Backbone as a ProteinNet text record, in pm:
[ID]
protein_1_A
[PRIMARY]
MGHRTIRNRAAGLIAFAASLCALLLPVEAAAWGAYGHRTTADVALENVSPRTRDGIARLLRYEDRLGTPECEVKTLEDAAVWPDCIRRTGWRWGYTGAWHYRTAPICKAYDAGENCSGGNCVTAQVDRNLRLLADESLPANVRLEAMAFLVHFVGDVHMPLHSGDKDDRGGNDRKAAYDIVPGLNLHSIWDGPLAERAITQTRDPVVRRYSAAERAELAGGDAAEWGRESWQISREIVYPLAFDEDACEGDLPFETRLTQEDIVAALPVVERRIRQAGLRMARLLDEAFAPGALPEPERR
[TERTIARY]
-3576.7	-3538.7	-3665.6	-3671.9	-3791.9	-3805.2	-3929.2	-3953.4	-3871.5	-3854.3	-3778.9	-3632.9	-3574.3	-3435.7	-3420.3	-3515.9	-3512.2	-3519.4	-3612.4	-3627.3	-3500.3	-3438.9	-3316.1	-3203.8	-3191.2	-3086.5	-3113.5	-3240.1	-3275.4	-3243.6	-3276.2	-3247.4	-3098	-3021	-2875.8	-2821.8	-2875.1	-2830.7	-2864.8	-2982.9	-3024.3	-2931.1	-2900.1	-2811.2	-2672.2	-2623.8	-2492.8	-2490.6	-2596.4	-2604	-2608.9	-2681.6	-2689.9	-2553.7	-2476.5	-2343.7	-2252.6	-2265.1	-2185.1	-2220.5	-2348.5	-2391.7	-2335.3	-2336.3	-2283.1	-2136.2	-2061.5	-1918.6	-1890.6	-1979.9	-1955.6	-2000.9	-2059.8	-2096.8	-1972.1	-1980.1	-1863.9	-1810.7	-1680.5	-1616.9	-1671.6	-1696.1	-1744.6	-1882.4	-1963.9	-2097.3	-2089.2	-1993.9	-1975.6	-1881.7	-1803.8	-1718.6	-1806.8	-958.4	-1078.4	-1202.4	-1311.8	-1449.7	-1526.3	-1649.3	-1731.5	-1746.3	-1762	-1780.5	-1657.2	-1539.9	-1417	-1402.2	-1429.1	-1417.2	-1516.2	-1639.6	-1740	-1702.7	-1645.7	-1605.9	-1493.2	-1393.7	-1285.1	-1338.2	-1436.3	-1496.7	-1570.1	-1638.3	-1706.6	-1607.2	-1495	-1390.6	-1341.7	-1315.8	-1266.7	-1366.2	-1493.6	-1594.4	-1608.8	-1586.1	-1592.3	-1473.1	-1368.5	-1244.3	-1196.3	-1274.8	-1238.6	-1288.1	-1238.2	-1281.1	-1419.7	-1491.3	-1620.8	-1608.5	-1499.3	-1479.6	-1474.3	-1401.3	-1389.7	-1523.5	-1596.3	-1727.8	-1820.2	-1816.6	-1898.2	-1852.7	-1720.8	-1668.5	-1709.7	-1706.4	-1750.2	-1896.3	-1978.5	-2122.1	-2148.1	-2072.5	-2092.1	-2059.8	-1949.6	-1912.6	-2012.8	-2067.7	-2162.1	-2287.7	-2315.5	-2433	-2417.5	-2295	-2268.6	-2263.5	-2321.2	-2319.3	-2370.3	-2478	-2537.1	-2441.7	-2344	-2249.6	-2139.8	-2134.4	-2039.2	-2085.2	-2213.9	-2266.6	-2260	-2276.3	-2273.5	-2395.6	-2516.1	-2636.1	-2642.5	-2573.2	-2572.3	-2480.3	-2397.9	-2304.3	-2321.9	-2402.2	-2436.1	-2318.7	-2317.7	-2219.7	-2294.7	-2381.8	-2462.6	-2397.3	-2303.7	-2235	-2086.7	-2006.4	-1864.6	-1848.7	-1938.6	-1939.1	-1954.3	-2051.6	-2072.4	-1946.8	-1886.1	-1765.9	-1655	-1647.3	-1540.1	-1553.1	-1672.6	-1689.1	-1714.7	-1733.8	-1761.4	-1656	-1525.2	-1425.4	-1433.7	-1480.4	-1502.5	-1628.3	-1731.7	-1858.7	-1842.1	-1771.4	-1760.4	-1677.6	-1594.5	-1511.7	-1596.3	-1721.4	-1810.1	-1838.4	-1822.8	-1839.1	-1699.7	-1645.8	-1506.9	-1474.1	-1567.3	-1537.8	-1512.4	-1567.6	-1550.3	-1441.5	-1434.8	-1349.3	-1238.4	-1222	-1123	-982.1	-950.1	-814	-779.8	-880	-854.4	-817.1	-824.9	-800.6	-665.5	-561.3	-425.8	-403.6	-496.5	-480.9	-505.2	-563	-605.2	-495.4	-379.5	-274.7	-137.4	-34	103.7	177.2	150.9	197.4	343.6	423.2	565.7	596.6	693	727.9	778.7	722.4	762.2	899.8	951.9	1080.7	1195.7	1171.7	1277.6	1282.9	1390.2	1401.4	1291.2	1231.2	1120.3	1172	1105.4	1141.2	1015.6	1010.4	890.3	855.1	950.9	923	888.1	890	866	716	682.9	544.3	448.8	494.4	407.7	434	438	467	361.6	407.6	316.1	221.6	257	169.7	48.6	49	-65.7	-51.7	-59.9	-58	-123.9	-154.7	-236.6	-166.2	-37.4	29.5	37.3	67.1	71.5	-65.4	-169.6	-304.5	-358.7	-311.5	-345.9	-293	-166.4	-106.7	-173.4	-199.8	-260.2	-399.3	-480.7	-618.9	-628.7	-532	-527.6	-505.4	-414.5	-386.7	-508.5	-577.4	-697.3	-806.7	-826.4	-930.3	-899.6	-773.8	-735.2	-744.2	-754.8	-750.9	-890.9	-919	-1052	-1081.6	-981.7	-1007.2	-1074	-1073.6	-1131.4	-1282.5	-1355.6	-1500.5	-1532.2	-1647	-1683.9	-1693.6	-1742	-1755.1	-1618.9	-1518.7	-1382.9	-1327.1	-1351.8	-1304.4	-1379.7	-1508.4	-1585.3	-1531.2	-1503	-1444.9	-1310.7	-1229.6	-1100.5	-1118.8	-1217.7	-1242.8	-1279.8	-1362.9	-1402.8	-1282	-1201.6	-1081	-987.2	-972.1	-880.5	-920.2	-1046.3	-1086.1	-1081.7	-1111.4	-1103.2	-958.2	-871.4	-732.5	-657.8	-693.5	-634.7	-669.9	-793.9	-830.7	-753.3	-742.6	-674.6	-528.6	-458.9	-315.4	-290.3	-391.1	-376.5	-409.3	-463.6	-489.1	-359.4	-299.4	-164.3	-145.4	-243	-225.6	-243.3	-268.6	-262.6	-120.5	-30.9	105.5	212.6	186	287.4	228.3	296.2	247.2	363.8	330.7	432.4	389.3	394	363.5	229.2	126	-6.1	-120.4	-90.8	-191.7	-255.6	-169.6	-220.2	-297.2	-258.8	-325.9	-449.8	-488.4	-609	-594	-469	-446.6	-424	-431.2	-414.5	-551.3	-603.4	-729.7	-713.4	-815.8	-805.2	-943.6	-947.2	-1069.7	-1060.8	-1172.7	-1182.9	-1239.2	-1147.3	-1183.6	-1259.3	-1390	-1464	-1532.2	-1514.8	-1581.4	-1488.6	-1521	-1433.8	-1464.3	-1390.7	-1425.9	-1380.4	-1292.6	-1243.1	-1097.5	-1035.1	-891.5	-828.6	-696.5	-627.6	-662.6	-671.3	-704.6	-846.3	-941.5	-1080.8	-1101.6	-1026.2	-1039.4	-993.1	-877.1	-828.6	-914.4	-970.4	-1053.8	-1190.4	-1245.6	-1383.2	-1400.5	-1406.4	-1439	-1349.6	-1218.2	-1128.9	-1156.9	-1176.3	-1203.8	-1335.5	-1438.7	-1569.2	-1561.2	-1493.8	-1483.5	-1401.8	-1293.7	-1210.8	-1288.7	-1375.3	-1453.3	-1563.8	-1632.2	-1752.2	-1723.8	-1608.5	-1583.6	-1486.5	-1438.9	-1347.8	-1423.5	-1357.6	-1419.6	-1418.7	-1319.5	-1306	-1362.5	-1473.2	-1536.9	-1439.1	-1448.1	-1361.3	-1407	-1537.2	-1591.7	-1622.7	-1540.8	-1557	-1461.7	-1472.6	-1377.7	-1252.6	-1137.7	-1013.4	-943.8	-867.2	-794.3	-676.2	-622.2	-505.4	-388.3	-374.4	-263.9	-280.9	-404.5	-429.8	-403.3	-444.9	-420.2	-270.9	-197.6	-52.8	13	-40.3	17	-18.6	-141.4	-193.2	-200	-202.1	-239.1	-121.7	0.2	114.7	153.4	256.7	311.5	244.7	300	241.1	211.5	156	110.4	223.3	341.9	454.5	489.8	487.5	516.2	407.2	281.7	172.5	183.1	226.3	245.8	355.3	461.4	570.3	523.8	445.2	388.6	308.1	221.8	138.3	223	324.3	415.8	480.4	523	589.2	492.2	366.6	265.7	241.2	236.8	220.8	335.3	456.2	575.5	582.6	554.1	578.3	457.3	336.8	216.3	122.4	83.2	-19.7	21.4	135.3	176.3	221.8	302.2	337.5	216.4	114.9	-5.3	-80.3	-89.1	-168.1	-101.5	31.9	102.4	194.2	198.7	277.6	424.6	477.6	618.6	662.8	793.2	848.5	821.9	749.1	708.1	826.1	940.2	1053.8	1158.6	1128.2	1223	1202.9	1095.6	1069	931.6	885.7	753.9	644.8	530.3	414.5	307.2	226.2	113.6	11.4	-71.4	-173	-309.1	-307.7	-431.6	-396.3	-476.2	-449.2	-578.7	-565.8	-681.2	-636.4	-710.8	-684.9	-767.1	-699.4	-767.5	-821	-899.8	-946.6	-828.8	-724.1	-605.3	-540.5	-532.8	-477.4	-562.4	-691.8	-784.8	-773.2	-773.7	-763.2	-630.8	-523.8	-393.3	-390.9	-467.9	-468.3	-555.9	-655.2	-754.4	-694.9	-601.8	-546.7	-474.3	-412.4	-342.1	-443.4	-549.5	-652.2	-719.1	-752.6	-819	-733.5	-605.4	-515.9	-507	-502.8	-494.5	-621	-734.5	-859.1	-862.8	-819.7	-813.6	-714.9	-598.1	-499	-554.5	-619.8	-673.6	-774.6	-864.2	-965.3	-906.7	-810.8	-752.2	-659.4	-588.7	-503.7	-588.9	-701.2	-795.2	-847	-881.1	-929.8	-823.3	-698.6	-591.2	-576.4	-581	-567.8	-687.1	-805.7	-923.7	-913.6	-867.3	-848	-746	-639.9	-539.5	-600.2	-682.8	-738.7	-836.2	-910.2	-1011.9	-961.7	-834	-778	-759.1	-769.8	-745.8	-604.9	-594.1	-464.4	-398.2	-479.3	-426.3	-336.7	-365.1	-289.8	-150	-46.3	90.2	122.8	221.4	265.6	325.1	294.8	353.6	504.9	569.6	714.2	760.9	869	925	1021.3	1017.6	1104.7	1203.4
-4342.6	-4205.4	-4124.2	-4055.5	-3981.5	-3851.4	-3799.3	-3672.8	-3558.2	-3559.9	-3451.6	-3453.4	-3572.7	-3584.7	-3534.4	-3573	-3528.2	-3376.5	-3320.1	-3173.8	-3105.7	-3161.9	-3101.4	-3105.4	-3219.9	-3230.8	-3136	-3123.5	-3032.4	-2888.8	-2853.1	-2716.4	-2690.4	-2792.9	-2777.6	-2759.2	-2835.2	-2821.8	-2685.7	-2635.1	-2502.5	-2394.9	-2405.9	-2306.6	-2312.7	-2435.8	-2451.9	-2392.4	-2419.7	-2366	-2214.3	-2159.2	-2012.7	-1952.1	-2018.9	-1966.1	-1973.5	-2080.9	-2090.7	-1979.9	-1954.9	-1848.1	-1713.8	-1689.4	-1561.5	-1547.5	-1658	-1652.4	-1634	-1683.7	-1678.5	-1548.4	-1457.2	-1327	-1253.5	-1164.5	-1083.6	-1009.8	-992.1	-933.8	-795.4	-712.6	-577.3	-579.8	-683	-690.3	-717.6	-800.7	-827.5	-724.8	-675	-560.8	-439.1	-603.7	-597.3	-548.5	-630.3	-624	-525.5	-501.5	-403	-437.9	-566.3	-607.1	-572.5	-599.8	-566.6	-417.2	-338.7	-193	-137.1	-184.1	-135	-172	-290.1	-332.3	-245.7	-215	-128.5	8.7	58.8	188.1	178.1	66.3	46.1	42.6	-27.6	-32	110.1	185.1	321.8	406.6	399.3	482.5	448	322.1	281.5	333.2	377.4	409.8	553.2	635.8	776.8	853.9	975.5	1061.9	1119	1167.9	1233.1	1351.6	1426.3	1539.5	1491.4	1384.2	1330.8	1278.7	1210.7	1158.7	1272.5	1383	1499.8	1559	1565.2	1618.7	1534.6	1404.3	1314.4	1338.7	1347.4	1368.7	1500	1605.8	1735.2	1724.8	1659.7	1649.4	1566.2	1463.9	1377.2	1452.1	1565.4	1644.7	1706.5	1707.3	1768.3	1664	1549.1	1441.1	1484.8	1563.7	1600	1682.5	1749.4	1832	1749.8	1621.4	1535.9	1509.4	1521	1497.7	1351.8	1261.6	1117.7	1049.1	1081.4	1023.2	871.6	815.4	669.7	603	680.6	628.5	709.3	659.5	733	743.7	850.9	869.9	925.5	843.9	885.7	847	753.5	706	688.5	666.9	640.2	506.3	411.9	285.5	311.2	396.7	430.8	495.8	585	654	554.7	446.5	349.1	270.5	265	193.2	287.9	416	514.8	517.3	511.7	516.6	398.5	282.3	171.1	192.4	247.6	270.7	369.1	478.7	581.5	535.3	432.8	385.2	327.8	294.7	244.4	353	480	592	630.8	548.3	562.8	695.1	750.4	874	989.5	979.6	1086.9	1055.8	930.5	896.5	797.9	766.6	667	699	826.1	865.5	820.6	784.4	743.3	595	520.5	376.1	339.7	411.7	380.2	415.3	488.3	528.9	414.9	304.4	198	98.5	108.4	8.4	69.8	-1.2	30.7	-102.9	-181.1	-318.8	-325.3	-392.7	-409.9	-558.6	-595.9	-737.4	-798	-911.3	-972	-1037.9	-1058.1	-1126.9	-1031.4	-902	-801.7	-726.6	-657.1	-577.2	-471.1	-450.5	-355.1	-212.1	-133.9	6	88.8	163.5	239	347.5	388.7	494.6	445.4	313.7	257.8	252	260.1	244.6	346.8	469.9	574.1	707.2	703.6	823.8	931	1049.3	1160.6	1144.7	1058.3	1036.2	950.9	882.5	801	657.7	644.7	513.7	526	413.9	414.8	479.7	455.2	512.4	664.6	716.5	861.8	923.9	853.9	908.5	905.1	813.3	818.7	948.6	979.7	1101.8	1227.2	1225	1342.8	1370.7	1267.6	1289.4	1317.4	1270.8	1310.2	1460.9	1513	1656.7	1737.3	1690.5	1760.1	1760.3	1646.3	1636.8	1728.7	1742.2	1824	1974.1	2013.4	2155.6	2216.1	2283	2340.2	2460.1	2509.4	2620.8	2573.8	2444.3	2390	2374	2377.3	2355.1	2218.5	2208.9	2086.2	1966.9	1988.7	1875.1	1822.2	1910.2	1866.8	1781.3	1823.8	1747	1615.2	1615.2	1490.1	1390.6	1437.9	1351.2	1296.2	1382.3	1337.9	1234	1252	1155.2	1019.2	1019	892.7	822.9	898.6	838	787.9	865.7	827.6	695.1	683.1	561.2	440.1	461.1	349.6	307.1	403	368.9	310.2	350.5	284.4	136.1	104	-36.1	-104.4	-38.5	-98.7	-131.3	-43.2	-63.6	-180.3	-220.7	-334.6	-467	-465.1	-588.9	-628	-741.3	-772.5	-761.6	-804.4	-807.3	-670.5	-567.4	-430.3	-375.4	-453.7	-404.9	-497.8	-626.8	-719.1	-825.4	-854.2	-959.3	-1020.5	-1115.6	-1179.1	-1163.3	-1040.4	-1007.6	-1065.2	-1048	-1103.9	-1010	-879.2	-777.1	-801.8	-814.4	-831.9	-959.5	-1064.5	-1193.5	-1208.4	-1102.8	-1111.2	-1209.4	-1231.8	-1322.5	-1467.2	-1495.3	-1632.7	-1689.8	-1777.4	-1841.7	-1924.2	-1922.8	-1995.7	-2041	-2158.9	-2208.9	-2185.2	-2148.7	-2130.5	-2260	-2352.2	-2489.1	-2552.2	-2580.2	-2644.6	-2543.3	-2414.9	-2311.2	-2265.9	-2293.3	-2255.4	-2115.2	-2074.5	-1954.8	-1824.4	-1827.4	-1704.4	-1682.3	-1581.3	-1562.7	-1531.5	-1532.5	-1516.7	-1383.8	-1278.2	-1146.6	-1145.8	-1196.9	-1191.3	-1274.6	-1383.3	-1465.2	-1388.1	-1320.9	-1243.1	-1119.2	-1065.6	-945.8	-975	-1094	-1122.8	-1234.7	-1361.5	-1472.1	-1483.5	-1465.3	-1474.5	-1363.9	-1241.4	-1129.3	-1150.6	-1194.5	-1214.6	-1322.8	-1432.9	-1541.4	-1498.6	-1424.2	-1377.5	-1286.8	-1203.2	-1109	-1180.8	-1273.4	-1333.3	-1451.8	-1516.6	-1638.4	-1619.4	-1498.9	-1475.9	-1478.7	-1528.5	-1532.1	-1393.6	-1314.7	-1180.2	-1082.1	-1014.7	-927.9	-828.5	-813.3	-718.8	-575.9	-552.4	-417.9	-398.4	-319.8	-291.1	-178.2	-130.9	-32.9	-107.5	-69.8	-136.3	-64.2	-139.6	-81.3	1.1	83.3	163.6	73.7	-38.3	-130.2	-192.5	-227.7	-284.8	-182.8	-59.7	44.1	70	66.3	86.2	-24.7	-145.5	-259	-256.2	-216.2	-235.9	-109.1	7.6	128.6	213.9	167.6	251.9	251.7	329.8	333	432.9	443.1	530.6	448.3	513.5	441.1	364.3	423.8	355.6	226.8	232.4	112.7	7.6	51.4	-44.2	-114.8	-39.5	-99.9	-204.4	-176.8	-274.2	-400.2	-381.9	-496.3	-584.9	-522.6	-598.7	-670.8	-601.6	-663.6	-788.6	-778	-890.7	-1007.1	-976.2	-1080.9	-1151.9	-1076.2	-1138.8	-1234.7	-1189.9	-1270.9	-1395.2	-1378.3	-1486.4	-1572.9	-1523.6	-1598.1	-1622.1	-1515.9	-1529.7	-1631.1	-1609.6	-1697.7	-1835.5	-1846.7	-1981.1	-2065.1	-2003.3	-2078.7	-2125.9	-2038.4	-2070.5	-2175.4	-2179	-2266.4	-2369.2	-2368.6	-2467.2	-2467.7	-2350	-2339.4	-2194.5	-2176.2	-2041	-1976.9	-1866.2	-1801.9	-1749.9	-1732.5	-1670.1	-1769.9	-1898.1	-1998.4	-2033.9	-1987	-2016.3	-1965.8	-2008	-1967.7	-2039.8	-1974.4	-2033.9	-2065.9	-2168.1	-2194.1	-2081.5	-2066.9	-1961.1	-2012.8	-2128.2	-2181.1	-2260.9	-2245.8	-2316.8	-2332.2	-2390	-2410.4	-2390.8	-2310.6	-2296.9	-2402	-2492.7	-2595.7	-2536.7	-2614.3	-2568.3	-2538.7	-2619.8	-2596.3	-2462.1	-2431.7	-2302.8	-2187.9	-2203.3	-2097.5	-2071.6	-2177.9	-2163.5	-2098.3	-2132.7	-2072.7	-1923.7	-1880.4	-1740.1	-1651.9	-1709.9	-1628.9	-1537.4	-1583.2	-1490.2	-1371.2	-1392.6	-1283.8	-1180.3	-1227.7	-1137.3	-1061.7	-1133.7	-1070.6	-959.2	-984.7	-883.2	-761.8	-782.5	-669.6	-582.6	-644.7	-568.1	-488.1	-549.7	-476	-359	-385.1	-279	-165.7	-200.6	-97.3	-9.7	-71.3	6.2	97.6	48.6	129.2	237	205	306.7	414.3	373.8	469.5	562.4	506.6	588.8	691.6	648.1	740.8	854.9	823.9	929.7	1025	971.6	1058.2	1150.2	1098.2	1184.2	1293	1258.5	1358.6	1466.2	1424.5	1519.1	1616.1	1568.8	1653.7	1720.7	1703.3	1768.9	1917.8	2001.8	2145.9	2170.2	2255.6	2286.9	2166.2	2077.4	1952.1	1973	2072.9	2091.8	2143.8	2072.1	2119.3	2244.1	2317.9	2436.4	2394.4	2468.8	2432.4	2443.8	2361.4	2365.3	2495	2552.1	2673.2	2636.1	2708.1	2679.5	2792.2
-147.8	-110.5	-82.9	35.3	70.7	-5.3	-3.7	-75.3	-15.5	119.1	183.1	136.5	128.7	83.3	-58.9	-143.6	-283.2	-291.4	-210.9	-212.4	-164.5	-57.7	-5.2	-107.4	-177.7	-279.4	-395.4	-432.3	-542.4	-504.8	-379.1	-334	-335	-292	-293.5	-432.9	-529.1	-667.8	-724.3	-690.9	-739.5	-684.6	-553	-492.9	-555.5	-581.4	-641.4	-781.9	-858.6	-994.7	-993	-895.5	-886.3	-857.8	-767.9	-737.4	-858.1	-937.5	-1059.2	-1156.4	-1171.9	-1264.8	-1220.4	-1088.7	-1038.4	-1070.7	-1056.2	-1085.3	-1232.5	-1317.1	-1460	-1524.4	-1444.6	-1499.8	-1543.2	-1643.5	-1680.2	-1558.8	-1555.9	-1438.1	-1407.3	-1508.7	-1483.3	-1419.3	-1451.2	-1392.9	-1243.6	-1202.3	-1061.2	-1000.6	-1099.9	-1075.9	-1070.4	-718.6	-650.2	-720.9	-775	-819.2	-732.8	-765.1	-694.2	-547.7	-517.9	-378.6	-295.7	-349.4	-278.9	-259.2	-363.4	-352.2	-250.6	-255.4	-160.6	-17.2	-0.8	133.7	187.9	105.4	152.7	191.2	117.7	152.8	285.6	309.8	438.3	553.6	532.9	635.8	664.8	559.6	577	656.6	619.7	685	832.6	868.2	1008.7	1089.5	1020.6	1090.3	1073.1	1003.9	992	1113.2	1127.7	1237.3	1207.7	1311.1	1287.1	1191	1200.6	1110	965.2	941	805.5	757.3	843.6	805.2	762.7	837	801.4	667.9	646.1	520.9	401.4	417.2	309.8	277.8	381.9	361.5	289	322.2	255.5	106.8	72.7	-68.7	-147.7	-85.5	-156.7	-201.5	-137.8	-176.7	-315.9	-368.5	-499.2	-610.8	-587.5	-685.8	-822.8	-826.5	-954.9	-1041.6	-979.8	-1055.7	-1124.6	-1095.5	-1166.6	-1309.2	-1333.6	-1468.2	-1509.7	-1412.9	-1444.3	-1382.8	-1428.8	-1367.5	-1378.3	-1477.1	-1492.4	-1390.8	-1322.6	-1222.9	-1094.7	-1003.6	-882.5	-786.1	-709.4	-602.3	-481.4	-425.3	-310.7	-178.1	-181.7	-62.1	-93.8	10.7	-13	-85.5	-60.2	-134.5	-283.7	-319.6	-461	-518.7	-439.9	-486.7	-518.9	-440.7	-458.3	-587.9	-647.5	-774.5	-891.7	-863.3	-967.9	-1078.5	-1046.8	-1155.3	-1251.6	-1205.7	-1297.8	-1380.2	-1317.3	-1386.7	-1502.2	-1480.5	-1584.1	-1703.3	-1685	-1796.2	-1909	-1880.7	-1986.2	-2089.3	-2047.4	-2140.1	-2188.2	-2277.3	-2317.3	-2382.8	-2461	-2532.5	-2436	-2313.5	-2216.2	-2114.2	-2070.7	-1959	-1995	-2121.1	-2161.1	-2115.3	-2104.6	-2065.5	-1923.9	-1842.8	-1704.6	-1693.9	-1803.7	-1798.2	-1740.4	-1782.3	-1735.9	-1589.3	-1530.6	-1390.9	-1292.3	-1337.5	-1246	-1211.4	-1273.1	-1249.5	-1273.6	-1228.9	-1264.8	-1264	-1366.8	-1370.3	-1411.8	-1328.6	-1354.8	-1368.1	-1450.9	-1467.9	-1337.4	-1299.3	-1171.7	-1179	-1299.3	-1313.2	-1337.8	-1316.4	-1323.5	-1191	-1168.3	-1046.5	-1044.9	-930.1	-918.6	-929.1	-1011.2	-1030.9	-1009	-898	-861	-961.5	-1045.6	-1142	-1280.7	-1301.2	-1434	-1465.1	-1592.4	-1638.4	-1577	-1566.6	-1511.4	-1581.3	-1712.4	-1789.6	-1764.7	-1732.3	-1711.9	-1594.8	-1501.2	-1386.1	-1416.4	-1530.9	-1569.9	-1517.5	-1386.1	-1322.7	-1186.3	-1125.8	-1005	-886.5	-868.3	-751.8	-760.4	-879.2	-897.1	-878.8	-922.6	-912.1	-770	-688.6	-546.4	-487.4	-513	-458.7	-515.4	-646.5	-710.3	-654.8	-644	-600.5	-451.5	-374.3	-233.4	-223.2	-303.8	-301	-346.3	-450.3	-498	-391	-326.9	-223.5	-106.1	-72.2	43.1	16.5	-110.7	-147.1	-137.6	-26.8	-3.4	-92.6	-164.1	-255.8	-385.6	-411.4	-533.9	-520.8	-632.7	-627	-566.7	-500.4	-429.9	-524.1	-647.1	-738.8	-783.2	-791.8	-825.6	-712.1	-590.1	-474.8	-462	-494.6	-490.7	-593.2	-713.1	-815.8	-766.6	-705.5	-653.7	-544.3	-458.5	-352.2	-409.7	-513.2	-575.8	-637.7	-710.5	-768.1	-657.3	-551.8	-445.1	-381.4	-339.6	-268.5	-361.7	-488.8	-583.2	-606.4	-627.5	-660.6	-541	-419.6	-302.5	-304.3	-343.1	-358.2	-469	-583.1	-698.7	-669.9	-603	-581.9	-486.3	-410.7	-320.1	-386.8	-506.7	-579.8	-650	-616.1	-664.8	-814.9	-892.8	-1038	-1103.3	-1023.9	-1075.6	-1067.7	-1003.4	-984	-1039.1	-1050.7	-1099.6	-1189.2	-1301.3	-1390.5	-1467.8	-1554	-1638.6	-1784.5	-1830.7	-1969.9	-2014.2	-1929.3	-1962.3	-1922.8	-1926.8	-1895.4	-1758.6	-1657.5	-1521.9	-1501.6	-1574.4	-1561.7	-1646.6	-1719.4	-1801.9	-1917.8	-1962.2	-2075.3	-2032.4	-1904.4	-1855.1	-1820.4	-1902.7	-1871.4	-1744.6	-1661.4	-1535	-1489.5	-1431.3	-1368.3	-1218.6	-1160.3	-1015.5	-958.2	-925.8	-890.3	-1008	-993.2	-1102.6	-1194.1	-1165.1	-1245.6	-1357.1	-1483.1	-1594.6	-1645.6	-1747.8	-1822.9	-1763.2	-1663.7	-1603.5	-1645.2	-1589.3	-1609	-1474.4	-1468.9	-1341.3	-1275.5	-1354.3	-1299.7	-1241.2	-1315.4	-1269.7	-1144.2	-1127.6	-1006.7	-883.8	-894.1	-780.9	-758	-862.5	-853.2	-791.9	-821.2	-782.8	-682	-726.6	-636.4	-514.3	-531.4	-416.1	-315	-363.5	-273.8	-200.2	-271.9	-208.7	-101.7	-133.1	-34.6	86.2	64.7	175.6	269.5	214.4	295.1	371.5	306.3	365	456.1	440.8	517.5	632.6	656	767.5	899.8	1004	1136.7	1201.3	1169.1	1224.6	1122.6	1153.1	1053.1	992.1	861.4	792.5	818.8	813.6	833.2	980.9	1047.5	1189.8	1226.5	1349.1	1402	1448.1	1397	1430.7	1546	1623.3	1736.4	1685.9	1775.7	1739.7	1703.4	1772.7	1743.5	1604.7	1569.7	1437.3	1328	1351.2	1251.4	1235.5	1346.7	1339.3	1258.1	1268.3	1195.4	1047.6	1014.9	879.7	794.6	855.9	781.5	736.2	751	719.2	573.2	541.9	406.8	315.6	193.2	92	-32.6	-133.3	-252.4	-319.7	-325.7	-389	-314.8	-181.6	-102	-120.1	-127.3	-144.9	-279.9	-379.5	-511	-509.1	-438.3	-427.9	-354.5	-248	-176.7	-271.5	-352.5	-445	-549.2	-599.9	-696.4	-636.2	-511.2	-445.5	-424.2	-392.3	-376.3	-508.7	-617.4	-748.8	-776.5	-748.7	-776.5	-689.4	-559.3	-463.7	-433.8	-465.7	-428.3	-546	-617.5	-720.3	-827	-889.3	-1000.1	-951.6	-844.2	-797.3	-757.6	-694.4	-658.7	-782.7	-880.9	-1000	-1087.8	-1087.6	-1182.9	-1116.4	-983.5	-908.8	-949.8	-978.8	-1013	-1000.6	-999.5	-997.4	-1132.8	-1130.2	-1255.8	-1335.2	-1271.4	-1338.8	-1387.5	-1377.8	-1425	-1571.9	-1631.4	-1771.4	-1810.6	-1926.5	-1974.1	-1895.1	-1884.3	-1817.9	-1920.4	-1895.9	-1985.5	-1975.1	-2075.4	-2074.4	-2029.1	-1963.1	-1906.6	-1781.9	-1676.8	-1553.3	-1474.1	-1355.4	-1266.8	-1123.2	-1048.2	-906.3	-831.7	-762.9	-685.8	-556.1	-483.6	-353.3	-261.3	-269.7	-187.8	-222.8	-352	-394.8	-342	-352.5	-310.6	-161.2	-82.7	62.7	101.1	31.7	60.5	28.1	-72.7	-114.1	-25.9	40.6	112	219	304.5	404.9	342.8	227.8	158.6	109.1	46.4	-5.5	108.4	213.6	327.9	386.9	403	459	367.5	237.2	144.7	152.8	170.3	179.1	309.4	418.5	545.2	533.8	476.4	459.4	374.5	264.4	175.4	248	325.9	396.9	502.2	577.5	684.1	629.1	523	460.2	395	337.8	281.6	390.5	506.7	617.8	658.7	664.6	704	604	474.7	373.4	377.4	398.8	407.5	528	641.2	758.8	729.7	657.3	621.5	531.8	436.2	339.5	404.3	504.5	567.5	695	727.2	845.8	819.5	922.4	903.2	850.2	749.9	692.1	628.9	570.8	516.6	396.8	315.9	191.7	221.8	181.4	206.9	126	174.4	100.8	-33.1	-140.4	-270	-268.8	-348.8	-356.2	-422	-370.2	-429.8	-540.1	-649.1	-763.6	-782.7
[MASK]
++++++++++++++++++++++++++++++++++++++++++++++++++++++++++++++++++++++++++++++++++++++++++++++++++++++++++++++++++++++++++++++++++++++++++++++++++++++++++++++++++++++++++++++++++++++++++++++++++++++++++++++++++++++++++++++++++++++++++++++++++++++++++++++++++++++++++++++++++++++++++++++++++++++++++++

């Protein structure tokens, strides 16, 4: 065996080991993970109007008034991961934890109003923060905070396991291997490695300006509908792929492995959800920054 061959094999092993180490990092460190959230924000920024882009830039100038120097908000990308970053300061931001999901049992009839007491769920918070962002009478830092929550929660509601599960905390209690990579769980796989691979390996770039026809196909609906879509994906794709059976026919094991075949089958689903999240985010941002965006209050 020649020295060049040995060197090439060694380089390949080093690269493979590095990729394994990256996958085995805690989810929050890679933390849809940070890469997925940042990508959806990039998609949105490519597809908003010039007026909206200017409005975003103006609000970002008030970053220092958020009082979170450990969690920067210098770009829309930063804003998309800010709500996860601040959760590390639990004594201040712990109350926002329930805002990131609205998980419903996949083996029961879907109820859009369930598991959202007092508006403490992701779909309600998308609507709430859209209204806050659109209200120009509010201080700029309040609107900036609302913008960060909005773009993050639009991403969260498109991640299937934030909306549907089988009594396992959104898949967090199901240990799972990502092909030969052990030590993960079902939630972290869909949040991280699957999203990253779907974004980086697609032939059609995810971050780009989309046509009017593409936006018409992908950008419709409201938060409640997006949550139902994610719930249905969990029921029909996430759990059957992971366990090779109908999740609602009986109990599932608490440990599994996603094969390469499972991963490849899941990638188009993940890719579509990321595109939808970015384009839907762009539409909501355009609505929020449009003249007279805030609807008239309801009369009582």
